[in-house]
Short mmCIF file of C-alpha atoms in Angstrom, two decimals:
data_model
loop_
_atom_site.label_atom_id
_atom_site.label_comp_id
_atom_site.label_asym_id
_atom_site.label_seq_id
_atom_site.Cartn_x
_atom_site.Cartn_y
_atom_site.Cartn_z
CA MET J 1 -10.02 43.92 9.36
CA SER J 2 -9.04 40.44 8.18
CA PHE J 3 -10.02 39.00 4.83
CA TRP J 4 -12.36 36.45 6.38
CA ARG J 5 -14.11 39.09 8.48
CA LEU J 6 -14.72 40.96 5.24
CA VAL J 7 -16.10 37.76 3.73
CA LEU J 8 -18.47 37.17 6.66
CA ARG J 9 -19.62 40.78 6.53
CA GLY J 10 -20.25 40.42 2.81
CA VAL J 11 -22.32 37.29 3.38
CA ASP J 12 -24.47 39.22 5.86
CA ILE J 13 -25.18 42.19 3.56
CA GLY J 14 -24.82 40.84 0.07
CA THR J 15 -27.01 37.79 -0.07
CA GLY J 16 -30.74 37.49 -0.31
CA GLY J 17 -30.94 34.67 2.21
CA LEU J 18 -32.87 31.77 0.73
CA ILE J 19 -34.25 33.78 -2.19
CA PRO J 20 -31.78 32.43 -4.81
CA LEU J 21 -32.40 28.88 -3.60
CA VAL J 22 -36.19 29.26 -3.71
CA PHE J 23 -35.94 30.84 -7.15
CA PHE J 24 -33.83 27.95 -8.46
CA VAL J 25 -36.23 25.32 -7.13
CA MET J 26 -39.23 27.18 -8.55
CA VAL J 27 -37.66 27.36 -12.02
CA ALA J 28 -36.89 23.63 -11.93
CA SER J 29 -40.44 22.82 -10.80
CA MET J 30 -42.10 25.06 -13.38
CA THR J 31 -39.93 23.64 -16.16
CA ALA J 32 -40.86 20.09 -15.18
CA PHE J 33 -44.59 20.92 -15.10
CA ALA J 34 -44.44 22.86 -18.37
CA ILE J 35 -42.70 20.08 -20.30
CA GLY J 36 -44.71 17.25 -18.82
CA PRO J 37 -43.83 13.58 -18.46
CA ASP J 38 -41.74 13.31 -21.65
CA ALA J 39 -38.54 11.93 -20.11
CA ALA J 40 -36.48 12.27 -23.29
CA LEU J 41 -37.43 15.93 -23.73
CA LEU J 42 -36.78 16.63 -20.06
CA GLN J 43 -33.32 15.14 -20.38
CA ARG J 44 -32.54 17.28 -23.44
CA VAL J 45 -33.60 20.59 -21.93
CA GLY J 46 -33.18 19.93 -18.22
CA ALA J 47 -29.51 20.78 -17.80
CA GLY J 48 -29.77 23.94 -19.86
CA SER J 49 -32.80 25.12 -17.92
CA LEU J 50 -31.05 24.58 -14.61
CA TRP J 51 -27.97 26.46 -15.79
CA VAL J 52 -30.11 29.44 -16.77
CA ALA J 53 -31.80 29.23 -13.37
CA ALA J 54 -28.38 29.18 -11.69
CA LEU J 55 -27.32 32.30 -13.61
CA LEU J 56 -30.47 34.18 -12.64
CA ALA J 57 -30.12 33.05 -9.02
CA ALA J 58 -26.57 34.41 -9.01
CA LEU J 59 -27.87 37.76 -10.28
CA LEU J 60 -30.55 38.19 -7.60
CA PRO J 61 -28.21 39.53 -4.85
CA VAL J 62 -26.20 41.76 -7.20
CA GLY J 63 -28.21 44.88 -6.38
CA THR J 64 -26.98 44.94 -2.76
CA LEU J 65 -23.58 43.34 -3.23
CA ILE J 66 -21.64 46.62 -3.45
CA ALA J 67 -24.07 49.50 -3.93
CA GLU J 68 -25.08 49.88 -0.27
CA ASP J 69 -21.48 50.12 0.94
CA VAL J 70 -20.68 52.65 -1.77
CA ALA J 71 -23.72 54.75 -0.89
CA ASP J 72 -23.17 54.87 2.88
CA GLY J 73 -19.41 55.42 2.72
CA THR J 74 -18.38 52.03 4.09
CA MET J 75 -16.29 51.32 1.01
CA ASP J 76 -14.34 54.56 1.54
CA GLN J 77 -13.81 53.70 5.21
CA LEU J 78 -12.35 50.32 4.29
CA ARG J 79 -9.96 51.99 1.87
CA VAL J 80 -8.92 54.54 4.51
CA ARG J 81 -7.99 51.62 6.77
CA GLY J 82 -5.50 50.60 4.11
CA ILE J 83 -7.43 47.68 2.65
CA ALA J 84 -6.79 47.43 -1.08
CA PRO J 85 -9.90 47.60 -3.29
CA GLU J 86 -8.85 44.32 -4.89
CA THR J 87 -8.88 42.64 -1.47
CA ILE J 88 -12.32 44.07 -0.72
CA MET J 89 -13.63 42.83 -4.06
CA ALA J 90 -12.07 39.38 -3.57
CA SER J 91 -13.85 39.13 -0.21
CA ARG J 92 -17.13 40.13 -1.84
CA LEU J 93 -16.62 37.51 -4.54
CA ALA J 94 -16.15 34.83 -1.88
CA ALA J 95 -19.15 36.14 0.06
CA HIS J 96 -21.33 36.23 -3.04
CA TRP J 97 -20.45 32.64 -3.91
CA LEU J 98 -21.04 31.44 -0.35
CA GLY J 99 -24.37 33.25 -0.32
CA PHE J 100 -25.96 31.27 -3.13
CA ALA J 101 -23.81 28.43 -4.48
CA PRO J 102 -23.68 25.81 -1.67
CA ALA J 103 -27.45 25.81 -1.23
CA LEU J 104 -27.91 25.83 -5.00
CA LEU J 105 -25.70 22.75 -5.34
CA VAL J 106 -27.91 20.92 -2.85
CA ALA J 107 -31.04 22.06 -4.67
CA ALA J 108 -29.52 20.93 -7.98
CA VAL J 109 -29.79 17.33 -6.82
CA LEU J 110 -33.56 17.72 -6.50
CA GLY J 111 -33.86 19.85 -9.64
CA GLY J 112 -31.78 17.45 -11.69
CA ALA J 113 -33.90 14.50 -10.57
CA MET J 114 -37.10 16.38 -11.46
CA LEU J 115 -35.78 17.14 -14.95
CA ASN J 116 -34.26 13.71 -15.57
CA ALA J 117 -30.78 15.23 -15.85
CA ASP J 118 -27.45 13.55 -15.11
CA VAL J 119 -27.30 14.70 -11.48
CA PRO J 120 -23.59 13.98 -10.75
CA ALA J 121 -22.50 15.74 -13.94
CA LEU J 122 -24.87 18.64 -13.25
CA VAL J 123 -23.65 19.16 -9.68
CA THR J 124 -20.01 18.88 -10.75
CA GLY J 125 -20.55 21.39 -13.52
CA LEU J 126 -22.33 23.84 -11.22
CA ALA J 127 -19.56 23.50 -8.63
CA LEU J 128 -17.05 24.45 -11.33
CA GLY J 129 -19.16 27.13 -12.99
CA THR J 130 -20.79 29.02 -10.14
CA PRO J 131 -17.55 30.84 -9.18
CA ALA J 132 -17.52 32.32 -12.68
CA LEU J 133 -21.16 33.39 -12.35
CA ALA J 134 -20.34 34.99 -9.00
CA GLY J 135 -17.35 36.77 -10.53
CA LEU J 136 -19.37 38.16 -13.41
CA GLY J 137 -22.03 39.30 -10.96
CA LEU J 138 -19.38 41.06 -8.87
CA VAL J 139 -18.01 42.98 -11.85
CA ALA J 140 -21.50 43.97 -12.94
CA ALA J 141 -22.33 45.11 -9.40
CA ALA J 142 -19.24 47.32 -9.35
CA LEU J 143 -20.04 48.80 -12.75
CA VAL J 144 -23.60 49.77 -11.81
CA ALA J 145 -23.03 50.74 -8.15
CA GLY J 146 -24.91 53.96 -7.56
CA ALA J 147 -26.73 53.85 -10.89
CA ARG J 148 -30.51 53.87 -11.20
CA GLY J 149 -31.90 50.48 -12.09
CA GLY J 150 -28.65 48.85 -11.06
CA PRO J 151 -29.88 45.23 -10.91
CA ALA J 152 -31.49 45.47 -14.35
CA LEU J 153 -28.32 46.99 -15.81
CA ALA J 154 -26.26 44.28 -14.13
CA GLY J 155 -28.39 41.64 -15.83
CA LEU J 156 -27.83 43.23 -19.23
CA ILE J 157 -24.08 43.23 -18.59
CA VAL J 158 -23.78 39.69 -17.25
CA LEU J 159 -26.07 37.76 -19.59
CA PRO J 160 -23.90 38.06 -22.74
CA LEU J 161 -20.67 37.49 -20.80
CA ALA J 162 -22.06 34.36 -19.16
CA LEU J 163 -22.84 32.61 -22.45
CA PRO J 164 -19.56 30.62 -22.59
CA VAL J 165 -20.11 29.39 -19.03
CA LEU J 166 -23.69 28.37 -19.83
CA ILE J 167 -22.67 26.64 -23.06
CA PHE J 168 -19.79 24.70 -21.49
CA GLY J 169 -21.88 23.81 -18.44
CA SER J 170 -24.92 22.63 -20.38
CA ALA J 171 -22.75 20.60 -22.76
CA GLY J 172 -20.80 18.98 -19.94
CA GLU J 173 -17.46 20.37 -21.15
CA LEU J 174 -15.99 20.34 -17.67
CA ARG J 175 -12.39 21.17 -18.61
CA LEU J 176 -13.39 24.23 -20.62
CA LEU J 177 -15.82 25.19 -17.87
CA ALA J 178 -13.14 24.90 -15.19
CA ALA J 179 -10.69 26.95 -17.27
CA SER J 180 -13.26 29.67 -17.91
CA SER J 181 -14.24 29.77 -14.26
CA LEU J 182 -10.61 30.01 -13.15
CA VAL J 183 -9.92 32.93 -15.48
CA VAL J 184 -13.07 34.83 -14.48
CA THR J 185 -12.53 34.22 -10.77
CA ALA J 186 -8.92 35.39 -10.95
CA LEU J 187 -9.67 38.55 -12.92
CA ALA J 188 -13.01 39.58 -11.39
CA PRO J 189 -11.65 41.29 -8.22
CA PHE J 190 -9.26 43.40 -10.28
CA ALA J 191 -11.92 44.32 -12.84
CA ALA J 192 -14.41 45.20 -10.09
CA ALA J 193 -11.83 47.32 -8.25
CA ALA J 194 -11.00 49.14 -11.48
CA ALA J 195 -14.70 49.80 -12.08
CA LEU J 196 -15.05 51.31 -8.60
CA ARG J 197 -12.02 53.53 -9.15
CA GLN J 198 -13.49 54.68 -12.44
CA GLY J 199 -16.75 55.46 -10.69
CA ASP J 200 -14.91 57.51 -8.08
CA GLY J 201 -13.21 59.46 -10.82
#
């Protein structure tokens, strides 16, 4: 099975369809209504609110990202075919990102306008930072695969680790954000594969 077939399969089983997108738009709308027409206040808190919404949207599909394939033996079958766990995890990382990030970037234009944020900077930052959020979600999914309350545990794991990404993204530190995202994206498949091996042991 080729890498891209694994990616397409991961998109089919690992995403929640439009749920992350709807969630992101709802958070942006509720924030705008809660703060009111104060443009200056909206501008101060808008970017940070949207970054938190992006993190939570990235966490929504984590419960099904890996756990179902571990439970039904599909993960073992892929390994028997000679596919390295790191390759499987890299395909799931790509699938996870494709499942929520492109639509979220489109929604960020609307959300940024609603919250009086700098839309080009926001979209650029999210484009750089969402791979890191997807990578952290992947590692968390591997760590809690098969555990009770997996999605809740995944949230507890990811939230502290995502703080640098949220800080750099909200502050517009694009170089630091890009560097952080590159490191997380490069290491996440190996960390997730190691977590699965540990779970098998």
